[in-house]
XYZ file of N, CA and C in Angstrom:
564
model
N 45.169 -93.371 -6.345
C 44.556 -92.986 -5.083
C 43.140 -92.480 -5.365
N 42.189 -92.954 -4.579
C 40.782 -92.565 -4.732
C 40.425 -91.516 -3.685
N 39.852 -90.414 -4.157
C 39.538 -89.284 -3.293
C 38.046 -88.961 -3.396
N 37.415 -88.756 -2.252
C 36.031 -88.293 -2.210
C 36.013 -86.912 -1.577
N 35.444 -85.939 -2.286
C 35.290 -84.585 -1.766
C 33.852 -84.416 -1.310
N 33.672 -83.988 -0.061
C 32.355 -83.987 0.571
C 31.941 -82.587 1.016
N 30.726 -82.218 0.660
C 30.062 -81.063 1.252
C 29.066 -81.660 2.236
N 29.339 -81.583 3.556
C 28.507 -82.301 4.525
C 27.048 -81.846 4.532
N 26.199 -82.734 4.996
C 24.797 -82.411 5.230
C 24.768 -81.369 6.338
N 23.950 -80.340 6.192
C 23.840 -79.353 7.270
C 22.617 -79.655 8.110
N 22.551 -79.032 9.269
C 21.431 -79.226 10.173
C 20.188 -78.457 9.765
N 20.296 -77.666 8.702
C 19.152 -76.879 8.253
C 18.131 -77.799 7.612
N 17.003 -78.001 8.258
C 15.960 -78.903 7.763
C 15.372 -78.376 6.460
N 15.312 -79.249 5.475
C 14.716 -78.880 4.198
C 15.612 -78.054 3.303
N 16.835 -77.768 3.743
C 17.740 -76.955 2.942
C 18.507 -77.860 1.973
N 18.498 -77.517 0.697
C 19.298 -78.276 -0.262
C 19.719 -77.364 -1.399
N 20.724 -77.781 -2.147
C 21.268 -76.981 -3.238
C 20.727 -77.475 -4.564
N 20.420 -76.541 -5.436
C 19.893 -76.899 -6.750
C 20.983 -76.947 -7.817
N 22.159 -76.453 -7.491
C 23.241 -76.417 -8.477
C 24.430 -77.231 -7.973
N 25.270 -77.687 -8.879
C 26.472 -78.418 -8.454
C 27.393 -77.527 -7.621
N 28.160 -78.112 -6.730
C 29.101 -77.396 -5.894
C 30.350 -77.099 -6.728
N 30.461 -75.860 -7.207
C 31.545 -75.510 -8.126
C 32.921 -75.596 -7.479
N 33.030 -75.216 -6.206
C 34.327 -75.284 -5.531
C 34.879 -76.701 -5.497
N 34.033 -77.646 -5.095
C 34.477 -79.043 -5.078
C 34.689 -79.558 -6.499
N 33.924 -79.026 -7.450
C 34.117 -79.405 -8.851
C 35.490 -79.006 -9.364
N 35.923 -77.788 -9.030
C 37.265 -77.350 -9.431
C 38.339 -78.226 -8.786
N 38.158 -78.547 -7.501
C 39.137 -79.403 -6.821
C 39.190 -80.794 -7.449
N 38.023 -81.378 -7.716
C 37.988 -82.716 -8.327
C 38.643 -82.702 -9.699
N 38.406 -81.643 -10.467
C 39.017 -81.530 -11.795
C 40.535 -81.430 -11.678
N 41.023 -80.634 -10.721
C 42.473 -80.516 -10.511
C 43.074 -81.859 -10.113
N 42.372 -82.600 -9.251
C 42.871 -83.914 -8.844
C 42.903 -84.884 -10.018
N 41.845 -84.898 -10.818
C 41.804 -85.796 -11.981
C 42.918 -85.469 -12.975
N 43.197 -84.189 -13.162
C 44.286 -83.795 -14.074
C 45.644 -84.251 -13.563
N 45.739 -84.506 -12.258
C 46.992 -84.960 -11.657
C 47.018 -86.462 -11.419
N 46.087 -87.185 -12.049
C 46.131 -88.642 -12.014
C 45.367 -89.316 -10.891
N 44.600 -88.568 -10.124
C 43.825 -89.153 -9.033
C 42.401 -89.461 -9.496
N 41.788 -90.445 -8.873
C 40.364 -90.694 -9.071
C 39.648 -89.819 -8.061
N 38.786 -88.921 -8.514
C 38.125 -87.991 -7.597
C 36.633 -87.940 -7.872
N 35.850 -88.006 -6.795
C 34.395 -87.913 -6.865
C 33.937 -86.816 -5.908
N 32.721 -86.308 -6.161
C 32.112 -85.305 -5.290
C 30.842 -85.901 -4.699
N 30.668 -85.742 -3.391
C 29.427 -86.144 -2.704
C 28.892 -84.897 -2.029
N 27.780 -84.395 -2.524
C 27.230 -83.141 -2.033
C 26.044 -83.402 -1.116
N 26.268 -83.264 0.177
C 25.230 -83.492 1.177
C 24.108 -82.475 1.123
N 24.313 -81.399 0.375
C 23.266 -80.384 0.244
C 22.245 -80.765 -0.827
N 22.514 -81.815 -1.564
C 21.552 -82.261 -2.572
C 20.352 -82.902 -1.894
N 19.229 -82.829 -2.527
C 17.988 -83.370 -1.974
C 18.132 -84.877 -1.721
N 17.592 -85.320 -0.619
C 17.538 -86.730 -0.217
C 18.886 -87.343 0.163
N 19.897 -86.531 0.436
C 21.159 -87.083 0.906
C 21.056 -87.324 2.414
N 21.620 -88.443 2.864
C 21.587 -88.790 4.286
C 22.957 -89.276 4.718
N 23.172 -89.308 6.022
C 24.428 -89.839 6.562
C 24.568 -91.305 6.168
N 23.470 -92.040 6.165
C 23.497 -93.450 5.769
C 23.978 -93.601 4.320
N 23.525 -92.709 3.431
C 23.975 -92.762 2.033
C 25.473 -92.471 1.928
N 25.976 -91.536 2.735
C 27.415 -91.261 2.748
C 28.171 -92.482 3.236
N 27.685 -93.100 4.301
C 28.332 -94.297 4.841
C 28.360 -95.414 3.803
N 27.265 -95.621 3.107
C 27.206 -96.659 2.069
C 28.206 -96.369 0.958
N 28.319 -95.113 0.572
C 29.260 -94.723 -0.487
C 30.694 -94.989 -0.047
N 31.005 -94.626 1.184
C 32.362 -94.835 1.692
C 32.712 -96.319 1.757
N 31.772 -97.141 2.172
C 32.014 -98.582 2.262
C 32.148 -99.209 0.876
N 31.320 -98.772 -0.050
C 31.254 -99.387 -1.371
C 32.473 -99.060 -2.238
N 32.953 -97.830 -2.175
C 33.973 -97.395 -3.128
C 35.394 -97.321 -2.579
N 35.603 -97.626 -1.316
C 36.944 -97.810 -0.766
C 37.889 -96.640 -1.070
N 37.579 -95.466 -0.536
C 38.402 -94.271 -0.771
C 39.645 -94.282 0.111
N 40.720 -93.682 -0.401
C 41.958 -93.528 0.357
C 41.975 -92.215 1.133
N 41.317 -91.211 0.567
C 41.294 -89.872 1.151
C 39.889 -89.303 1.031
N 39.450 -88.620 2.092
C 38.172 -87.916 2.054
C 38.429 -86.483 2.489
N 38.006 -85.538 1.648
C 38.162 -84.120 1.950
C 36.806 -83.489 2.211
N 36.725 -82.632 3.220
C 35.471 -82.010 3.609
C 35.530 -80.504 3.422
N 34.517 -79.963 2.761
C 34.338 -78.521 2.652
C 33.554 -78.095 3.890
N 34.132 -77.195 4.690
C 33.515 -76.839 5.962
C 33.156 -75.358 5.991
N 31.879 -75.099 6.213
C 31.390 -73.752 6.489
C 31.108 -73.673 7.985
N 31.037 -72.488 8.524
C 30.775 -72.338 9.952
C 29.462 -73.011 10.345
N 28.462 -72.946 9.473
C 27.166 -73.560 9.786
C 27.199 -75.083 9.714
N 28.294 -75.662 9.213
C 28.351 -77.125 9.074
C 29.482 -77.768 9.878
N 30.043 -77.039 10.854
C 31.157 -77.573 11.640
C 30.751 -78.854 12.362
N 29.602 -78.838 13.021
C 29.155 -80.017 13.768
C 28.945 -81.214 12.842
N 28.315 -80.976 11.705
C 28.072 -82.063 10.744
C 29.385 -82.572 10.159
N 30.323 -81.656 9.909
C 31.632 -82.069 9.390
C 32.354 -82.939 10.415
N 32.300 -82.549 11.693
C 32.948 -83.348 12.739
C 32.318 -84.736 12.816
N 30.999 -84.817 12.728
C 30.336 -86.122 12.747
C 30.767 -86.974 11.551
N 30.877 -86.353 10.387
C 31.301 -87.087 9.189
C 32.764 -87.520 9.302
N 33.618 -86.662 9.877
C 35.017 -87.033 10.095
C 35.120 -88.250 11.020
N 34.303 -88.262 12.073
C 34.284 -89.405 12.986
C 33.783 -90.665 12.279
N 32.776 -90.497 11.426
C 32.249 -91.632 10.663
C 33.346 -92.248 9.801
N 34.074 -91.412 9.080
C 35.152 -91.904 8.217
C 36.190 -92.657 9.045
N 36.582 -92.068 10.167
C 37.592 -92.707 11.026
C 37.089 -94.038 11.575
N 35.801 -94.110 11.913
C 35.255 -95.365 12.452
C 35.185 -96.461 11.387
N 34.975 -96.065 10.133
C 34.908 -97.046 9.053
C 36.290 -97.576 8.693
N 37.282 -96.677 8.660
C 38.644 -97.076 8.317
C 39.608 -95.994 8.790
N 40.315 -96.212 9.893
C 41.222 -95.195 10.425
C 42.391 -94.864 9.494
N 42.624 -95.678 8.468
C 43.724 -95.419 7.530
C 43.345 -94.391 6.462
N 42.069 -94.060 6.337
C 41.654 -93.055 5.350
C 42.166 -91.689 5.805
N 42.840 -90.987 4.920
C 43.327 -89.641 5.208
C 42.144 -88.681 5.160
N 42.009 -87.854 6.202
C 40.893 -86.911 6.301
C 41.431 -85.486 6.225
N 40.904 -84.732 5.254
C 41.374 -83.373 4.996
C 40.186 -82.421 5.093
N 40.410 -81.246 5.688
C 39.361 -80.235 5.766
C 39.810 -78.965 5.054
N 38.852 -78.236 4.540
C 39.099 -76.959 3.886
C 37.784 -76.207 3.800
N 37.801 -75.075 3.157
C 36.580 -74.298 3.010
C 36.638 -72.996 3.798
N 35.527 -72.278 3.768
C 35.471 -70.934 4.351
C 35.788 -70.923 5.853
N 35.253 -71.867 6.597
C 35.496 -71.878 8.048
C 36.967 -72.119 8.355
N 37.577 -73.013 7.619
C 38.991 -73.335 7.853
C 39.860 -72.142 7.470
N 39.543 -71.500 6.349
C 40.318 -70.335 5.912
C 40.191 -69.177 6.885
N 39.014 -69.011 7.478
C 38.783 -67.896 8.385
C 39.298 -68.112 9.791
N 39.391 -69.349 10.233
C 39.782 -69.635 11.620
C 40.530 -70.977 11.675
N 41.625 -71.048 10.958
C 42.319 -72.331 10.795
C 42.852 -72.922 12.092
N 43.386 -72.102 12.975
C 43.960 -72.633 14.214
C 42.883 -73.293 15.075
N 41.776 -72.608 15.291
C 40.696 -73.189 16.090
C 40.044 -74.362 15.370
N 39.954 -74.283 14.047
C 39.334 -75.368 13.286
C 40.103 -76.670 13.467
N 41.412 -76.604 13.450
C 42.210 -77.819 13.634
C 42.065 -78.370 15.048
N 41.771 -77.498 16.010
C 41.563 -77.959 17.385
C 40.174 -78.563 17.576
N 39.186 -78.097 16.828
C 37.826 -78.594 17.034
C 37.425 -79.700 16.069
N 38.135 -79.859 14.970
C 37.798 -80.893 13.989
C 38.913 -81.932 13.940
N 38.541 -83.198 13.958
C 39.492 -84.301 13.995
C 39.900 -84.695 12.576
N 40.804 -83.888 12.003
C 41.272 -84.141 10.637
C 42.784 -84.335 10.641
N 43.277 -84.944 9.569
C 44.721 -85.156 9.438
C 45.426 -83.933 8.868
N 44.759 -83.234 7.941
C 45.328 -82.062 7.281
C 44.234 -81.018 7.084
N 44.670 -79.754 6.933
C 43.727 -78.672 6.652
C 44.311 -77.767 5.579
N 43.421 -77.203 4.763
C 43.813 -76.231 3.753
C 43.166 -74.906 4.067
N 43.982 -73.854 4.070
C 43.492 -72.492 4.218
C 43.677 -71.815 2.865
N 42.592 -71.296 2.309
C 42.677 -70.662 0.994
C 42.459 -71.685 -0.106
N 42.953 -71.360 -1.285
C 42.754 -72.204 -2.464
C 43.528 -73.516 -2.340
N 42.957 -74.603 -2.851
C 43.622 -75.906 -2.736
C 43.829 -76.587 -4.082
N 43.462 -75.938 -5.183
C 43.569 -76.580 -6.491
C 44.993 -76.991 -6.839
N 45.974 -76.214 -6.375
C 47.377 -76.552 -6.641
C 47.981 -77.375 -5.511
N 47.668 -77.015 -4.279
C 48.285 -77.662 -3.129
C 47.766 -79.050 -2.814
N 46.467 -79.302 -3.018
C 45.914 -80.611 -2.672
C 46.530 -81.736 -3.509
N 46.652 -81.585 -4.831
C 47.326 -82.662 -5.578
C 48.768 -82.884 -5.101
N 49.455 -81.802 -4.757
C 50.829 -81.940 -4.267
C 50.872 -82.667 -2.929
N 49.951 -82.320 -2.032
C 49.897 -83.001 -0.735
C 49.627 -84.493 -0.915
N 48.676 -84.832 -1.778
C 48.345 -86.241 -1.985
C 49.507 -87.001 -2.617
N 50.256 -86.346 -3.496
C 51.449 -86.982 -4.060
C 52.502 -87.185 -2.974
N 52.605 -86.235 -2.074
C 53.539 -86.359 -0.951
C 53.126 -87.534 -0.058
N 51.836 -87.646 0.247
C 51.345 -88.750 1.073
C 51.643 -90.089 0.408
N 51.534 -90.134 -0.935
C 51.819 -91.349 -1.701
C 53.319 -91.606 -1.855
N 54.140 -90.653 -1.409
C 55.580 -90.801 -1.548
C 56.086 -90.495 -2.940
N 55.282 -89.785 -3.739
C 55.652 -89.493 -5.131
C 56.394 -88.177 -5.297
N 56.251 -87.261 -4.353
C 56.766 -85.918 -4.577
C 57.112 -85.252 -3.257
N 58.178 -84.451 -3.280
C 58.507 -83.621 -2.124
C 57.677 -82.354 -2.220
N 57.205 -81.874 -1.094
C 56.377 -80.679 -1.072
C 57.039 -79.626 -0.214
N 57.126 -78.420 -0.772
C 57.632 -77.290 -0.015
C 56.454 -76.390 0.321
N 56.568 -75.671 1.405
C 55.528 -74.740 1.807
C 55.471 -73.604 0.801
N 54.280 -73.232 0.372
C 54.113 -72.100 -0.541
C 52.834 -71.360 -0.173
N 52.915 -70.054 -0.149
C 51.728 -69.250 0.138
C 50.838 -69.202 -1.095
N 49.534 -69.189 -0.892
C 48.603 -69.253 -2.018
C 48.724 -68.056 -2.954
N 49.069 -66.868 -2.440
C 49.146 -65.702 -3.323
C 50.303 -65.800 -4.318
N 51.280 -66.665 -4.050
C 52.383 -66.851 -4.982
C 51.931 -67.582 -6.244
N 50.769 -68.218 -6.200
C 50.307 -69.032 -7.314
C 49.011 -68.518 -7.932
N 48.682 -67.249 -7.714
C 47.421 -66.701 -8.209
C 47.303 -66.835 -9.721
N 48.362 -66.523 -10.463
C 48.272 -66.609 -11.920
C 48.100 -68.050 -12.376
N 48.721 -68.993 -11.664
C 48.529 -70.404 -11.992
C 47.076 -70.825 -11.793
N 46.452 -70.374 -10.717
C 45.058 -70.710 -10.453
C 44.153 -70.174 -11.547
N 44.426 -68.965 -11.998
C 43.582 -68.343 -13.014
C 43.711 -69.033 -14.365
N 44.754 -69.830 -14.563
C 44.930 -70.526 -15.831
C 44.253 -71.893 -15.856
N 43.639 -72.316 -14.745
C 42.955 -73.609 -14.708
C 41.783 -73.632 -15.674
N 41.522 -74.801 -16.209
C 40.431 -74.931 -17.170
C 39.093 -75.064 -16.466
N 38.045 -75.207 -17.264
C 36.700 -75.348 -16.727
C 36.545 -76.662 -15.964
N 35.498 -76.739 -15.191
C 35.198 -77.910 -14.372
C 34.799 -79.094 -15.242
N 35.207 -80.270 -14.830
C 34.727 -81.507 -15.439
C 33.421 -81.865 -14.741
N 32.296 -81.655 -15.411
C 31.005 -81.901 -14.776
C 30.726 -83.378 -14.559
N 31.585 -84.241 -15.068
C 31.425 -85.675 -14.831
C 31.582 -86.020 -13.357
N 32.271 -85.173 -12.578
C 32.484 -85.457 -11.158
C 31.190 -85.388 -10.356
N 30.165 -84.773 -10.901
C 28.919 -84.595 -10.166
C 27.932 -85.739 -10.352
N 28.192 -86.651 -11.268
C 27.305 -87.795 -11.498
C 25.855 -87.328 -11.640
N 25.638 -86.364 -12.495
C 24.285 -85.846 -12.686
C 23.430 -86.904 -13.362
N 22.349 -87.299 -12.711
C 21.502 -88.364 -13.236
C 20.306 -87.833 -13.993
N 19.835 -86.660 -13.630
C 18.672 -86.088 -14.292
C 19.134 -85.199 -15.438
N 18.280 -85.059 -16.434
C 18.602 -84.157 -17.526
C 18.595 -82.727 -17.021
N 19.571 -81.972 -17.461
C 19.646 -80.572 -17.081
C 18.994 -79.757 -18.187
N 18.187 -78.818 -17.807
C 17.471 -78.028 -18.799
C 18.417 -77.135 -19.589
N 18.029 -76.811 -20.791
C 18.815 -75.929 -21.640
C 18.991 -74.579 -20.959
N 17.951 -74.128 -20.274
C 18.029 -72.857 -19.563
C 19.153 -72.872 -18.535
N 19.233 -73.936 -17.744
C 20.254 -74.031 -16.710
C 21.644 -74.036 -17.345
N 21.814 -74.776 -18.413
C 23.115 -74.820 -19.079
C 23.513 -73.455 -19.616
N 22.556 -72.751 -20.219
C 22.853 -71.415 -20.737
C 23.169 -70.440 -19.603
N 22.420 -70.538 -18.517
C 22.675 -69.678 -17.366
C 24.073 -69.945 -16.806
N 24.426 -71.204 -16.665
C 25.743 -71.567 -16.154
C 26.847 -71.058 -17.078
N 26.680 -71.231 -18.358
C 27.658 -70.747 -19.322
C 27.800 -69.229 -19.221
N 26.672 -68.521 -19.124
C 26.695 -67.074 -18.977
C 27.488 -66.667 -17.733
N 27.220 -67.311 -16.619
C 27.909 -66.973 -15.381
C 29.401 -67.249 -15.468
N 29.771 -68.388 -16.048
C 31.186 -68.729 -16.165
C 31.941 -67.746 -17.057
N 31.293 -67.287 -18.111
C 31.946 -66.358 -19.032
C 31.915 -64.917 -18.522
N 30.922 -64.567 -17.741
C 30.769 -63.194 -17.271
C 31.621 -62.851 -16.070
N 31.906 -63.836 -15.235
C 32.630 -63.561 -13.995
C 33.915 -64.377 -13.957
N 35.053 -63.733 -14.206
C 36.315 -64.487 -14.130
C 36.525 -64.943 -12.695
N 37.162 -66.089 -12.560
C 37.426 -66.625 -11.220
C 38.253 -65.652 -10.409
N 37.863 -65.478 -9.178
C 38.599 -64.620 -8.262
C 39.392 -65.487 -7.315
N 40.598 -65.093 -7.038
C 41.413 -65.843 -6.083
C 41.306 -65.169 -4.732
N 40.968 -65.929 -3.702
C 40.882 -65.404 -2.349
C 42.235 -65.594 -1.699
N 42.841 -64.517 -1.318
C 44.176 -64.589 -0.717
C 44.113 -64.609 0.767
């Protein structure tokens, strides 16, 4: 199963991210460890457009697309969800992120998605996708029951970001410092 994890383009003109999206990186790494093909498409990167997302979706034939949704990107996420559905209604559309965790009931009413994740998804998303594939039965589990499991996850596979430019030694050292200095926190 091919999965694309998307951080939608926001309406903030000129706003872009200089660093990889670590949250989607952790999710992609968890999916890859569970046998899925997973890619990250970060709309916050410079020069990303809706047309580029559409081209990617058409070219690589994904089975599932997951969207990271912040309150400031709800409208853009809804537009991207509609785009995915218009290209292929059989693609499973999943939403998660801060907005979904904070207001899941309203989010499911305002966003046209098939599934939503509230809280951490590193353990639950691979299980859900296996369930969709008919590979595994899934039982409901609260995220706080798996906090120690989440903390045992390994580092991110940076291959999911398809970094094309050379990263400076400074950036790598800074990233290493941050990863070693701040243990991952689980949001319950």
